[in-house]
Backbone as JSON, one array per atom type, in Angstrom:
{
  "sequence": "XXXXXXXXXXXXXXXXXXXXXXXXXXXXXXXXXXXXXXXXXXXXXXXXXXXXXXXXXXXXXXXXXXXXXXXXXXXXXXXXXXXXXXXXXXXXXXXXXXXXXXXXXXXXXXXXXXXXXXXXXXXXXXXXXXXXXXXXXXXXXXXXXXXXXXXXXXXXXXXXXXXXXXXXXXXXXXXXXXXXXXXXXXXXXXXXXXX",
  "N": [[0.84, -1.17, 0.0], [0.6, 2.14, -0.93], [1.5, 5.19, 0.53], [0.86, 8.56, 0.42], [2.96, 11.5, 0.42], [1.56, 13.75, 1.14], [-0.52, 12.7, 2.75], [0.98, 11.71, 4.9], [2.07, 14.14, 5.81], [-0.3, 15.44, 6.54], [-1.17, 13.83, 8.73], [0.98, 14.26, 10.46], [0.73, 17.02, 11.02], [-1.81, 16.98, 12.2], [-1.25, 15.42, 14.48], [0.57, 17.1, 15.82], [-1.07, 19.33, 16.31], [-3.12, 18.24, 17.93], [-1.65, 17.45, 20.14], [-0.86, 19.85, 21.14], [-3.15, 20.93, 22.16], [-3.48, 20.33, 24.8], [-1.98, 22.1, 26.21], [-2.45, 24.84, 28.18], [-3.67, 27.87, 26.89], [-2.84, 31.36, 26.86], [-5.3, 33.6, 28.09], [-6.64, 36.43, 27.1], [-8.38, 39.09, 28.55], [-11.11, 41.46, 28.52], [-10.74, 44.74, 29.73], [-12.28, 46.62, 32.39], [-13.31, 49.93, 32.4], [-13.21, 52.47, 34.77], [-13.67, 55.53, 35.63], [-13.88, 56.73, 38.1], [-12.44, 55.36, 39.97], [-10.07, 56.23, 41.2], [-10.94, 57.79, 43.26], [-11.62, 56.14, 45.29], [-11.82, 55.29, 48.73], [-9.74, 53.76, 49.71], [-7.33, 54.67, 48.67], [-6.81, 57.06, 50.03], [-6.32, 55.97, 52.51], [-3.98, 54.53, 51.87], [-2.28, 56.69, 51.41], [-1.38, 57.37, 53.91], [0.42, 55.49, 54.61], [3.58, 53.69, 54.24], [5.46, 52.28, 51.57], [7.02, 49.04, 51.53], [10.58, 48.83, 51.51], [12.55, 49.12, 48.46], [14.33, 46.86, 46.17], [17.02, 47.38, 46.73], [19.27, 47.96, 49.48], [19.56, 50.68, 50.21], [17.35, 51.95, 49.2], [14.7, 54.26, 49.43], [11.69, 54.2, 51.21], [8.54, 54.9, 49.72], [5.31, 56.53, 49.38], [2.65, 54.28, 49.98], [1.83, 51.99, 47.43], [0.23, 49.84, 46.84], [-2.57, 47.9, 47.78], [-3.07, 45.36, 47.34], [-3.89, 42.07, 48.03], [-1.96, 39.35, 47.76], [-1.4, 35.98, 47.34], [0.32, 32.87, 47.2], [0.8, 29.36, 46.98], [3.41, 28.45, 46.76], [5.52, 28.8, 48.54], [4.43, 28.97, 51.12], [1.53, 27.92, 53.02], [-1.57, 28.36, 51.37], [-3.54, 29.55, 52.86], [-2.25, 31.15, 54.66], [-2.04, 34.35, 55.29], [-0.27, 36.24, 56.21], [1.83, 37.78, 55.05], [0.6, 38.82, 52.85], [-0.08, 41.38, 51.87], [2.24, 42.78, 51.48], [3.34, 44.32, 49.15], [4.6, 46.06, 46.31], [3.79, 48.42, 43.73], [4.54, 48.96, 40.38], [4.55, 50.58, 37.23], [5.08, 50.33, 33.76], [5.69, 51.55, 30.45], [5.99, 49.94, 27.4], [6.54, 49.95, 24.14], [3.46, 49.37, 22.77], [2.32, 48.43, 25.07], [1.26, 48.41, 28.44], [2.87, 47.56, 31.34], [2.17, 46.3, 34.38], [3.52, 45.81, 37.4], [3.17, 43.98, 40.26], [4.25, 43.13, 43.38], [6.8, 41.76, 45.57], [10.25, 42.12, 46.35], [13.79, 41.43, 46.78], [17.37, 41.69, 46.77], [17.92, 39.03, 46.18], [15.67, 37.41, 45.73], [12.23, 37.18, 44.6], [8.67, 37.67, 44.22], [5.47, 37.77, 42.64], [3.13, 39.31, 40.43], [2.55, 40.05, 36.98], [0.73, 42.38, 35.16], [-0.21, 42.57, 31.95], [-1.15, 44.98, 29.7], [-2.93, 46.02, 26.92], [-4.53, 47.64, 24.23], [-7.11, 47.75, 25.46], [-7.33, 45.23, 26.59], [-6.18, 42.57, 28.74], [-3.73, 40.5, 30.42], [-2.82, 38.42, 33.06], [0.12, 37.36, 34.65], [1.71, 35.31, 36.87], [4.86, 35.4, 38.7], [8.02, 34.24, 39.92], [11.24, 34.34, 41.39], [14.62, 33.44, 42.19], [17.97, 33.52, 43.56], [18.98, 31.07, 43.01], [19.77, 29.01, 40.41], [18.03, 26.95, 38.34], [17.69, 24.39, 35.95], [14.92, 23.87, 34.12], [11.71, 23.06, 32.67], [9.58, 25.65, 31.36], [6.92, 26.95, 33.37], [3.38, 26.13, 33.16], [0.16, 27.73, 32.88], [-3.15, 27.97, 34.16], [-5.91, 29.9, 33.75], [-8.22, 30.59, 36.0], [-9.97, 32.67, 36.74], [-9.85, 36.18, 35.91], [-9.87, 39.58, 36.59], [-9.95, 43.02, 35.84], [-9.91, 46.44, 36.6], [-9.43, 49.68, 35.42], [-8.55, 53.2, 35.59], [-8.42, 54.65, 33.25], [-8.59, 54.33, 29.64], [-6.22, 54.47, 28.2], [-2.7, 55.16, 28.56], [0.17, 57.27, 29.12], [3.71, 58.0, 29.47], [4.51, 59.2, 32.71], [1.86, 59.54, 33.48], [-0.66, 59.09, 35.99], [-1.8, 56.02, 37.29], [-4.56, 54.16, 38.31], [-6.05, 51.31, 39.78], [-7.9, 48.19, 40.03], [-7.66, 44.77, 40.83], [-8.44, 41.31, 40.46], [-8.0, 37.86, 40.77], [-7.54, 34.33, 40.02], [-5.24, 31.88, 39.51], [-3.93, 28.85, 38.32], [-0.9, 27.24, 38.52], [1.31, 25.03, 36.89], [4.21, 23.83, 37.67], [6.45, 22.04, 36.48], [5.17, 19.69, 37.43], [4.62, 20.41, 40.05], [1.89, 21.79, 41.59], [0.63, 24.98, 41.86], [-1.24, 27.44, 43.43], [-2.36, 30.68, 42.69], [-3.6, 33.64, 44.03], [-5.11, 36.77, 43.89], [-6.19, 40.06, 44.96], [-7.35, 43.32, 45.06], [-6.66, 46.91, 45.37], [-4.56, 49.21, 43.52], [-1.89, 51.49, 42.58], [0.12, 53.67, 40.52], [2.79, 55.57, 38.99], [3.3, 56.0, 35.56], [6.16, 54.76, 34.05], [9.0, 54.82, 31.81], [10.02, 51.93, 30.01], [13.11, 50.93, 30.52], [14.92, 48.82, 30.36]],
  "CA": [[0.0, 0.0, 0.0], [1.36, 3.36, -1.04], [1.0, 6.32, 1.3], [1.41, 9.78, -0.19], [3.6, 12.45, 1.32], [0.5, 14.63, 1.62], [-1.19, 12.0, 3.84], [1.92, 11.72, 6.03], [2.12, 15.52, 6.31], [-1.57, 15.71, 7.21], [-1.17, 13.17, 10.04], [1.96, 14.93, 11.32], [0.11, 18.28, 11.48], [-2.89, 16.59, 13.12], [-0.62, 14.99, 15.73], [1.11, 18.28, 16.48], [-2.2, 20.16, 16.78], [-3.83, 17.61, 19.05], [-0.8, 17.42, 21.32], [-0.79, 21.21, 21.67], [-4.41, 21.34, 22.79], [-3.4, 20.11, 26.24], [-1.23, 23.19, 26.8], [-3.35, 25.98, 28.35], [-3.28, 29.07, 26.16], [-3.18, 32.6, 27.57], [-6.64, 34.12, 27.82], [-6.71, 37.87, 27.27], [-9.72, 39.53, 28.92], [-11.39, 42.88, 28.32], [-10.66, 45.53, 30.95], [-13.39, 47.51, 32.71], [-12.83, 51.29, 32.67], [-13.98, 53.14, 35.82], [-12.97, 56.81, 35.82], [-14.01, 57.17, 39.5], [-11.72, 54.45, 40.86], [-9.03, 56.94, 41.97], [-11.58, 58.43, 44.42], [-11.92, 55.12, 46.3], [-11.23, 55.67, 50.02], [-8.53, 52.98, 49.99], [-6.14, 55.43, 48.3], [-6.55, 57.97, 51.16], [-5.71, 55.12, 53.53], [-2.61, 54.24, 51.43], [-1.49, 57.92, 51.54], [-0.86, 57.46, 55.28], [1.33, 54.36, 54.82], [4.8, 53.68, 53.44], [5.78, 51.02, 50.91], [8.26, 48.39, 51.98], [11.68, 49.35, 50.68], [12.8, 48.45, 47.18], [15.27, 45.75, 46.21], [18.35, 47.75, 47.21], [19.22, 48.34, 50.89], [19.48, 52.13, 50.39], [16.1, 52.48, 48.64], [13.85, 54.95, 50.39], [10.27, 53.86, 51.03], [7.64, 55.97, 49.29], [3.92, 56.33, 49.77], [2.23, 52.92, 49.62], [1.27, 51.92, 46.08], [-0.6, 48.66, 46.62], [-3.31, 47.25, 48.85], [-3.42, 44.06, 46.78], [-3.57, 40.86, 48.79], [-1.5, 38.34, 46.8], [-0.85, 34.8, 47.99], [0.49, 31.65, 46.41], [1.25, 28.29, 47.88], [4.74, 27.97, 46.39], [6.4, 28.84, 49.7], [3.67, 28.76, 52.37], [0.14, 27.5, 52.86], [-2.38, 29.38, 50.71], [-4.37, 30.22, 53.87], [-1.4, 32.02, 55.48], [-2.07, 35.67, 54.65], [0.56, 37.13, 57.01], [2.6, 38.71, 54.22], [-0.15, 38.94, 51.6], [-0.19, 42.76, 51.37], [3.56, 43.43, 51.38], [3.58, 44.4, 47.71], [4.76, 47.36, 45.67], [3.27, 48.46, 42.37], [5.25, 49.8, 39.41], [3.97, 50.44, 35.89], [5.99, 50.74, 32.7], [5.18, 51.47, 29.09], [6.95, 49.37, 26.45], [5.84, 49.95, 22.85], [2.03, 49.64, 22.96], [1.87, 47.65, 26.22], [1.52, 48.86, 29.81], [3.2, 46.42, 32.2], [1.94, 46.66, 35.78], [4.18, 44.81, 38.22], [2.77, 44.03, 41.67], [4.95, 42.07, 44.08], [7.85, 42.17, 46.48], [11.54, 41.53, 45.97], [15.03, 41.94, 47.35], [18.48, 41.4, 45.84], [18.1, 37.61, 45.94], [14.46, 36.7, 45.33], [11.03, 38.0, 44.48], [7.49, 37.02, 43.67], [4.37, 38.69, 42.38], [2.49, 39.05, 39.15], [2.62, 41.11, 35.98], [-0.47, 42.61, 34.36], [0.11, 43.12, 30.64], [-2.36, 45.68, 29.25], [-2.83, 46.65, 25.61], [-5.77, 47.7, 23.44], [-8.25, 47.47, 26.35], [-7.32, 43.83, 27.0], [-5.09, 42.31, 29.69], [-3.38, 39.14, 30.81], [-2.06, 38.39, 34.31], [1.08, 36.26, 34.69], [2.51, 35.25, 38.1], [6.28, 35.11, 38.54], [8.87, 34.15, 41.1], [12.64, 34.09, 41.03], [15.58, 33.43, 43.29], [19.35, 33.49, 43.07], [19.3, 29.69, 42.69], [19.46, 28.77, 39.01], [17.68, 25.56, 38.05], [17.27, 24.16, 34.57], [13.67, 23.13, 34.07], [10.77, 23.58, 31.68], [8.78, 26.8, 31.79], [5.64, 26.52, 33.93], [2.16, 26.43, 32.41], [-0.83, 28.37, 33.72], [-4.58, 27.85, 33.86], [-6.56, 31.08, 34.28], [-9.55, 30.27, 36.52], [-10.63, 33.94, 36.42], [-9.04, 37.38, 36.06], [-10.66, 40.79, 36.4], [-9.14, 44.24, 35.98], [-10.52, 47.76, 36.38], [-8.46, 50.78, 35.35], [-9.22, 54.49, 35.56], [-8.39, 55.23, 31.9], [-8.36, 53.3, 28.62], [-4.87, 54.58, 27.64], [-1.76, 55.87, 29.43], [1.49, 57.62, 28.58], [4.73, 58.18, 30.51], [4.23, 60.16, 33.78], [0.46, 59.5, 33.89], [-1.02, 58.29, 37.16], [-2.65, 54.87, 36.98], [-5.25, 53.58, 39.46], [-6.76, 50.12, 39.33], [-8.35, 47.11, 40.92], [-7.44, 43.47, 40.2], [-8.89, 40.11, 41.17], [-7.7, 36.71, 39.91], [-7.1, 33.03, 40.52], [-4.49, 31.21, 38.45], [-3.28, 27.6, 38.74], [0.38, 27.04, 37.83], [1.93, 23.7, 36.91], [5.65, 24.05, 37.55], [7.11, 20.74, 36.41], [4.47, 18.74, 38.27], [4.21, 21.05, 41.3], [0.71, 22.61, 41.34], [0.7, 26.17, 42.7], [-2.39, 28.32, 43.29], [-2.09, 32.11, 42.86], [-4.83, 34.39, 44.24], [-4.87, 38.19, 44.14], [-7.39, 40.88, 45.03], [-7.15, 44.6, 45.72], [-6.43, 48.16, 44.64], [-3.16, 49.58, 43.32], [-1.65, 52.73, 41.84], [1.51, 53.89, 40.13], [3.08, 56.53, 37.9], [3.82, 55.26, 34.4], [7.56, 55.03, 33.72], [9.48, 54.23, 30.56], [10.72, 50.64, 30.16], [14.5, 51.2, 30.13], [15.74, 47.65, 30.7]],
  "C": [[0.89, 1.24, 0.0], [0.69, 4.46, -0.2], [1.66, 7.57, 0.74], [2.06, 10.65, 0.89], [2.58, 13.42, 1.91], [-0.24, 14.01, 2.81], [-0.3, 11.99, 5.09], [1.98, 13.11, 6.65], [0.86, 15.87, 7.08], [-1.58, 15.09, 8.61], [-0.14, 13.79, 10.99], [1.38, 16.24, 11.87], [-0.99, 17.99, 12.48], [-2.33, 16.19, 14.48], [-0.08, 16.18, 16.51], [-0.02, 19.12, 17.07], [-2.91, 19.53, 17.97], [-2.96, 17.55, 20.3], [-0.68, 18.8, 21.93], [-2.06, 21.64, 22.38], [-4.39, 21.13, 24.29], [-2.64, 21.23, 26.96], [-2.18, 24.38, 26.94], [-2.81, 27.21, 27.63], [-3.65, 30.31, 26.96], [-4.54, 33.12, 27.13], [-6.66, 35.61, 28.13], [-8.16, 38.25, 27.53], [-9.87, 41.02, 28.65], [-11.37, 43.59, 29.67], [-11.96, 46.32, 31.14], [-12.79, 48.88, 33.03], [-13.78, 51.95, 33.66], [-13.23, 54.42, 36.18], [-13.03, 57.31, 37.27], [-13.15, 56.34, 40.46], [-10.68, 55.16, 41.72], [-9.61, 57.64, 43.2], [-11.95, 57.41, 45.5], [-11.17, 55.46, 47.59], [-9.97, 54.88, 50.36], [-7.26, 53.78, 49.67], [-5.8, 56.49, 49.36], [-5.88, 57.21, 52.3], [-4.24, 54.82, 53.16], [-1.71, 55.47, 51.55], [-0.83, 58.03, 52.9], [0.13, 56.34, 55.6], [2.55, 54.48, 53.92], [4.96, 52.3, 52.81], [6.96, 50.37, 51.62], [9.35, 48.85, 51.03], [11.86, 48.52, 49.42], [13.86, 47.39, 47.31], [16.66, 46.11, 46.73], [18.27, 48.27, 48.64], [19.05, 49.85, 51.11], [18.22, 52.74, 49.78], [15.25, 53.1, 49.74], [12.4, 54.57, 50.15], [9.48, 55.08, 50.61], [6.25, 55.71, 49.83], [3.45, 55.0, 49.21], [1.48, 52.93, 48.29], [0.29, 50.78, 45.89], [-1.29, 48.21, 47.91], [-3.75, 45.86, 48.39], [-2.97, 42.96, 47.74], [-3.22, 39.79, 47.76], [-0.88, 37.18, 47.57], [-0.68, 33.69, 46.96], [1.05, 30.59, 47.33], [2.56, 27.65, 47.42], [5.62, 27.83, 47.64], [5.66, 28.51, 50.99], [2.25, 28.35, 52.03], [-0.69, 28.66, 52.3], [-3.25, 30.14, 51.71], [-3.57, 31.14, 54.79], [-1.29, 33.38, 54.8], [-1.2, 36.69, 55.38], [1.27, 38.19, 56.17], [1.89, 39.05, 52.91], [-0.15, 40.34, 51.02], [1.15, 43.49, 51.31], [3.96, 43.43, 49.9], [3.76, 45.85, 47.29], [4.11, 47.28, 44.29], [4.12, 49.42, 41.54], [4.62, 49.54, 38.06], [4.92, 51.04, 34.87], [5.27, 50.68, 31.36], [6.31, 50.95, 28.2], [6.2, 49.16, 25.14], [4.37, 50.27, 23.1], [1.46, 48.91, 24.17], [2.23, 48.36, 27.52], [1.76, 47.6, 30.64], [3.11, 46.88, 33.65], [2.47, 45.52, 36.64], [3.78, 45.01, 39.68], [3.43, 42.85, 42.37], [5.94, 42.62, 45.07], [9.13, 41.45, 46.09], [12.66, 42.11, 46.82], [16.14, 41.6, 46.37], [18.52, 39.94, 45.41], [16.85, 36.88, 45.44], [13.29, 37.67, 45.21], [9.87, 37.17, 43.97], [6.39, 38.06, 43.53], [3.7, 38.3, 41.08], [2.6, 40.28, 38.27], [1.28, 41.17, 35.26], [0.0, 43.25, 33.06], [-1.17, 43.7, 30.06], [-2.1, 46.35, 27.91], [-4.19, 46.6, 24.92], [-7.0, 47.27, 24.23], [-8.39, 46.0, 26.73], [-6.1, 43.59, 27.89], [-4.91, 40.82, 29.91], [-2.52, 39.23, 32.06], [-1.15, 37.16, 34.31], [1.87, 36.31, 36.0], [3.98, 35.0, 37.77], [6.91, 34.9, 39.91], [10.28, 33.87, 40.62], [13.48, 34.06, 42.3], [16.98, 33.42, 42.69], [19.83, 32.08, 42.78], [18.85, 29.42, 41.26], [19.23, 27.28, 38.79], [17.28, 25.45, 36.59], [16.02, 23.3, 34.59], [12.77, 23.76, 33.02], [10.02, 24.76, 32.26], [7.44, 26.3, 32.34], [4.49, 26.83, 32.96], [1.12, 26.95, 33.39], [-2.24, 28.06, 33.22], [-5.26, 29.04, 34.54], [-7.98, 30.71, 34.7], [-10.44, 31.49, 36.32], [-9.62, 35.06, 36.59], [-9.91, 38.59, 35.71], [-9.76, 41.99, 36.64], [-10.01, 45.45, 35.7], [-9.39, 48.77, 36.37], [-9.22, 52.09, 35.24], [-9.24, 55.14, 34.18], [-8.17, 54.11, 30.87], [-6.93, 53.33, 28.06], [-4.01, 55.44, 28.58], [-0.51, 56.22, 28.63], [2.44, 57.85, 29.75], [4.35, 59.36, 31.41], [2.75, 60.26, 34.15], [0.34, 58.73, 35.2], [-1.97, 57.19, 36.71], [-3.24, 54.37, 38.29], [-6.03, 52.38, 38.98], [-7.16, 49.19, 40.45], [-8.18, 45.8, 40.16], [-7.97, 42.36, 41.1], [-8.63, 38.92, 40.25], [-7.43, 35.45, 40.72], [-6.48, 32.3, 39.34], [-3.84, 29.96, 39.05], [-2.04, 27.41, 37.88], [0.81, 25.59, 37.97], [3.41, 23.92, 36.63], [6.35, 22.7, 37.64], [6.5, 19.74, 37.39], [4.04, 19.29, 39.62], [3.05, 21.99, 40.98], [0.68, 23.75, 42.36], [-0.51, 27.05, 42.4], [-1.98, 29.76, 43.58], [-3.43, 32.82, 42.98], [-4.45, 35.84, 44.56], [-6.16, 38.97, 44.14], [-7.03, 42.2, 45.7], [-6.87, 45.75, 44.77], [-4.94, 48.47, 44.56], [-3.08, 50.89, 42.57], [-0.18, 52.86, 41.52], [1.59, 55.07, 39.17], [3.68, 55.71, 36.78], [5.25, 55.72, 34.11], [7.88, 54.41, 32.37], [10.2, 52.93, 30.87], [12.13, 50.81, 29.63], [15.43, 50.04, 30.43], [16.29, 47.0, 29.46]]
}
């Protein structure tokens, strides 16, 4: 029985496509615009607090930028919320994307999540890093839900940004299942991405 190259090619493409369907694909969601969000009383409360210091020992704490409660069970039990609100918020513009980074870090490690925002759509991606370098496959994510409210549909450098985020994401890091949950208000000044 002769099999044509076209038939072989078809089955190879079919095999590749069906094997890729098991990999969760990023799900971009539409943002909600709420021009009154900056008047939420949480920001007056944050004005009276200081952010934890930045990654360098000499960094000076500024006015608190985040009231987001973010927990993941990579390091501690998901129900342990002791350090859930120790997060800073920074926002950068890179080409046509606003990158909103909410998390905590020092010189050796950090964890948090990045909100990528472009054309009124967004995607949230958790991250963690340490000074220990391990060779392993990139983790995969399953977005259970993600919600984002921003005060404006578009931003430029030096604009103020105010927002609210809520999400649950399941990460598969080489067989280790990690749950990420975030909820709360944040703010930042838009900076240029100079990295």
